[in-house]
Short mmCIF file of C-alpha atoms in Angstrom, two decimals:
data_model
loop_
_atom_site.label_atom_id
_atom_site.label_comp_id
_atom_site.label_asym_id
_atom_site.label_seq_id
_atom_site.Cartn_x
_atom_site.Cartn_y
_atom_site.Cartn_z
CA UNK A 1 2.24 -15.98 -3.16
CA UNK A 2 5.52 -14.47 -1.89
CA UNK A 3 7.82 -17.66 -2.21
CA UNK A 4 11.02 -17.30 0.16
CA UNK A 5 10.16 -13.82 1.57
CA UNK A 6 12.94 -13.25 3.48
CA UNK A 7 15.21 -13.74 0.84
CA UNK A 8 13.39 -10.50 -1.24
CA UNK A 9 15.68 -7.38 -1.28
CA UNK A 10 14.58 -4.66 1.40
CA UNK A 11 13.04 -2.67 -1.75
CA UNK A 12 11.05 -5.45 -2.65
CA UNK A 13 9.89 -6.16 0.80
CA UNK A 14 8.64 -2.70 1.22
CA UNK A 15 6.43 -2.98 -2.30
CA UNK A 16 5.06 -6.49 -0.74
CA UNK A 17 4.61 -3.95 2.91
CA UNK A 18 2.58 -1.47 0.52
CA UNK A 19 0.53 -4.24 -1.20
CA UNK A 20 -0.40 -6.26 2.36
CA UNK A 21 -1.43 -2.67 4.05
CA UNK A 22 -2.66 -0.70 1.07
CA UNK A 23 -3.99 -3.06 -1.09
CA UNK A 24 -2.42 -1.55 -3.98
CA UNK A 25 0.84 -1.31 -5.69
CA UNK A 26 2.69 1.37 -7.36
CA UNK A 27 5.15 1.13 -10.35
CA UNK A 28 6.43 3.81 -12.42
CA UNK A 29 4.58 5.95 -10.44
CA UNK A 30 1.34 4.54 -11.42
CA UNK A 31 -0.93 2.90 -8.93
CA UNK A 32 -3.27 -0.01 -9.05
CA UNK A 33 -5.57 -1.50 -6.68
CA UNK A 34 -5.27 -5.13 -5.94
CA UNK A 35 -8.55 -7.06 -6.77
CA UNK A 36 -10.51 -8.95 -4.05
CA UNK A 37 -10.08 -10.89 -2.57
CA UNK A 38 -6.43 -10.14 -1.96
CA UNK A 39 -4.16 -12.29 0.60
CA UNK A 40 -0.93 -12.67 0.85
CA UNK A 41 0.61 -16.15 1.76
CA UNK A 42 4.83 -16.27 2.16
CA UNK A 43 6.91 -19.20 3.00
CA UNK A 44 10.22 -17.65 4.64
CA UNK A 45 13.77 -19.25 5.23
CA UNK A 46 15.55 -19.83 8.59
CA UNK A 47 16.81 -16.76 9.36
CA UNK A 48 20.28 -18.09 9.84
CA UNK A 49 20.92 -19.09 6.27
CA UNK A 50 23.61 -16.90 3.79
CA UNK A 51 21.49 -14.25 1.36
CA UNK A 52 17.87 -13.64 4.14
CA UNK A 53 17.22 -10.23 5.21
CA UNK A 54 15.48 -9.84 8.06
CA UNK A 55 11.46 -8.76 8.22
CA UNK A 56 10.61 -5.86 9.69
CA UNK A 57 8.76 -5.84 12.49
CA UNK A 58 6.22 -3.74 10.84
CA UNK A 59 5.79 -5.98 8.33
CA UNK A 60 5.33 -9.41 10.06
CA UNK A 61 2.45 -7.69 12.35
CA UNK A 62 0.58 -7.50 8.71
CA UNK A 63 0.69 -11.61 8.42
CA UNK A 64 -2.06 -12.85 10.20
CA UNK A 65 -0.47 -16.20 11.51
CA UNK A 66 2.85 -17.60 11.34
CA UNK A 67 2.55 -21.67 11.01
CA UNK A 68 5.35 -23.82 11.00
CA UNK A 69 4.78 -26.94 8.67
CA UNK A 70 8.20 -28.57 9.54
CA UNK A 71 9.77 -31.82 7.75
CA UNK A 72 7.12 -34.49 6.33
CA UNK A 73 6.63 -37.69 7.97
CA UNK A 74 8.54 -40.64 6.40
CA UNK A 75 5.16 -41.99 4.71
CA UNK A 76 4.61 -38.60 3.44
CA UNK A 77 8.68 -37.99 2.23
CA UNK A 78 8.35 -41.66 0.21
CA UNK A 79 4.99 -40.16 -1.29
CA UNK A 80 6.83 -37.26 -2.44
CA UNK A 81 9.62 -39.07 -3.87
CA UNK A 82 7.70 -41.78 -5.33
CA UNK A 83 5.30 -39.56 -7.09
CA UNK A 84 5.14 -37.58 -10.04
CA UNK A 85 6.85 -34.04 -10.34
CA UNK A 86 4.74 -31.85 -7.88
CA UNK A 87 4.63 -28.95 -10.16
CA UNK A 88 2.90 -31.08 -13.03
CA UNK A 89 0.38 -32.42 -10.06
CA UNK A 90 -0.76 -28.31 -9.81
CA UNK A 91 -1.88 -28.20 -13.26
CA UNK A 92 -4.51 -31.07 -12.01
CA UNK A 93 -5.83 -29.78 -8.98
CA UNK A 94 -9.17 -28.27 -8.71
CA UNK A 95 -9.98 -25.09 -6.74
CA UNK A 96 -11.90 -26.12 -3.46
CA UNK A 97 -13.51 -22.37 -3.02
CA UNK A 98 -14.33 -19.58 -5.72
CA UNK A 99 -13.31 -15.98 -4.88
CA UNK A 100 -16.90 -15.26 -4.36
CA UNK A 101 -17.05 -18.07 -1.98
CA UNK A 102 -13.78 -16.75 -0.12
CA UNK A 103 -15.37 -13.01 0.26
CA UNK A 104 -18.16 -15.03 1.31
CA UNK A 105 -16.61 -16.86 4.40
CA UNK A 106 -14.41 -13.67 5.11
CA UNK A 107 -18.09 -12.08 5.48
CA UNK A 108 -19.51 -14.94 7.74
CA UNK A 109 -16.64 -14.83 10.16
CA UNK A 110 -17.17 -11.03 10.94
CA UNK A 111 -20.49 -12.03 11.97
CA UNK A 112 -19.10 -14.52 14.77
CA UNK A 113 -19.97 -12.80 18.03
CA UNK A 114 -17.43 -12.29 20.44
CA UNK A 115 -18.72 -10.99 24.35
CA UNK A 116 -17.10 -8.21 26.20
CA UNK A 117 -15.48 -11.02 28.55
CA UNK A 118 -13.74 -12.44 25.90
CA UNK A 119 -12.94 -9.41 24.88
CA UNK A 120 -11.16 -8.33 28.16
CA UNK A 121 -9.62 -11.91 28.12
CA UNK A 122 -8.01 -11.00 24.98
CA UNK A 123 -7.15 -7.17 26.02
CA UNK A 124 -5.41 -9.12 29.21
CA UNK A 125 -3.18 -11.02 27.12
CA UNK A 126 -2.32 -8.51 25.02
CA UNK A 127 -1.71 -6.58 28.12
CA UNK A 128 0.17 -9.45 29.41
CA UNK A 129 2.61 -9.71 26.97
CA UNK A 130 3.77 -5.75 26.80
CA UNK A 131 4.22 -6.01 30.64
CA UNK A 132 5.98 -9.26 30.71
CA UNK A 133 9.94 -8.94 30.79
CA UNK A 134 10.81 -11.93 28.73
CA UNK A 135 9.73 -10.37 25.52
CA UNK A 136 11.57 -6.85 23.77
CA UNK A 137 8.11 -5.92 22.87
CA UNK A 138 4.09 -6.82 23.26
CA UNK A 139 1.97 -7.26 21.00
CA UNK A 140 0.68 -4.22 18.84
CA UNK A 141 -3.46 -3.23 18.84
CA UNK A 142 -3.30 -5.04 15.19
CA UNK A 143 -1.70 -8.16 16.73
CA UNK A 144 -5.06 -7.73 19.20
CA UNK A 145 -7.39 -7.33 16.05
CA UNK A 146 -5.39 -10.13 14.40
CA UNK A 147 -6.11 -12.46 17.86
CA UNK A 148 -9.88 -11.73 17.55
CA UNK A 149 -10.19 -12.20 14.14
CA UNK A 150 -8.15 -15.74 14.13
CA UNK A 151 -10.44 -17.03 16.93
CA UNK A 152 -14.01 -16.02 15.02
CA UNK A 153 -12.70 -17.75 12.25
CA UNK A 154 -11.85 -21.05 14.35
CA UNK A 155 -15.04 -20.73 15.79
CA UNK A 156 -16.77 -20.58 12.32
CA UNK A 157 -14.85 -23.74 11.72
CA UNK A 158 -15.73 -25.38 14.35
CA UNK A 159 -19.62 -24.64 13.86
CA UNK A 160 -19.83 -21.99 16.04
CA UNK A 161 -21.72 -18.46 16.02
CA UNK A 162 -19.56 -17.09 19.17
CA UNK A 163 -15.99 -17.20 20.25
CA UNK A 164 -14.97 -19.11 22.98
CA UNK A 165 -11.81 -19.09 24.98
CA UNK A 166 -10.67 -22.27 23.74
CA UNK A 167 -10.66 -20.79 20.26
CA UNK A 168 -8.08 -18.02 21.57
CA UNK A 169 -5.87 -20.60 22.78
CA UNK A 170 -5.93 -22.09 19.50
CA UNK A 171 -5.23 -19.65 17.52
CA UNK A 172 -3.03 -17.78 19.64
CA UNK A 173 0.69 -19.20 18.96
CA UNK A 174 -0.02 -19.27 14.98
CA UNK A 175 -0.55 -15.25 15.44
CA UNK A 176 1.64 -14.21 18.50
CA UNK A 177 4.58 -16.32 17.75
CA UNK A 178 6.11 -14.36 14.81
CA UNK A 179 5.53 -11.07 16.71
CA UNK A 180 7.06 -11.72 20.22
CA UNK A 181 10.94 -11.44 20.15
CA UNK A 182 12.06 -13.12 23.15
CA UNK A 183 14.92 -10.83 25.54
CA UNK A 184 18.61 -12.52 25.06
CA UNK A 185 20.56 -12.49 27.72
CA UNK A 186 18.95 -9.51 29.60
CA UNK A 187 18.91 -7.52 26.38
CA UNK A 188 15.68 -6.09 25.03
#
């Protein structure tokens, strides 16, 4: 859990760069392998605010999806500050899955079929959005993989053994949104 990522020094963004693509980490010249199942899940500041560093670009194409959870509701906001310290809360929460039962789904979603149609369909967007002149760059062959893999796993969730189109479209602004960079003012 990589808590405000953005506001991680450049060093420390390349050891979390090593960890996400390696699945290891080296200190002291020593290196370990991460245990499985390893994820990585970052919240990150507005880039606008005093003390962020920007992300590379090479390391946001290793996050899966980018989801915006925004402000809570007002029921939800008079939960929060009616309730008890959140931080004690953690200490009573159960786990919903096991890691055996994460490698497990991670397993089950590989199997999800996807046809050479939807392949293409993907391969067009991808396509798409390296041809299309509103964006500085397309999307990379892991932002492709990333697409494919998104959409088995909302078809797994959804009770499905194939992907669909509709599951592309789903999925598709979580994991394309924090890898398109729009052109400003005719600048790429």
């Amino acid at each position: 859990l990589a808590d405000e990522v953005n506001r991680a020094t450049p060093k420390t963004q390349s050891a979390l760069l090593e960890a996400m693509e390696e699945h290891q980490v080296t200190a002291e010249g020593e290196t370990r392998k991460l245990p499985e199942p390893f994820f990585v899940v970052a919240t990150q500041n507005p880039s606008h605010l005093v003390g962020t560093f920007p992300l590379p670009e090479s390391q946001l194409d290793r996050f899966l999806m980018r989801i915006d959870l925004g402000y809570p509701d007002r029921e939800a906001e008079r939960n929060l500050l009616q309730g008890a310290d959140r931080r004690d809360m953690i200490a009573g929460l159960d786990a919903s899955l096991g890691p055996g039962d994460l490698m497990d789904l991670q397993a089950a979603v590989k199997t999800v079929h996807a046809a050479s149609p939807l392949l293409d369909y993907i391969q067009e967007l991808v396509e798409h959005s390296r041809r299309a002149p509103e964006y500085t760059n397309g999307l990379s062959p892991r932002a492709a993989l990333a697409l494919l893999h998104a959409a088995r796993a909302w078809a797994l969730n959804e009770g499905r053994d194939k992907v669909v189109p509709e599951d592309v479209h789903a999925v598709l602004p979580g994991v394309a949104g924090h890898r398109l960079r729009p052109v400003h003012d005719g600048v790429r």
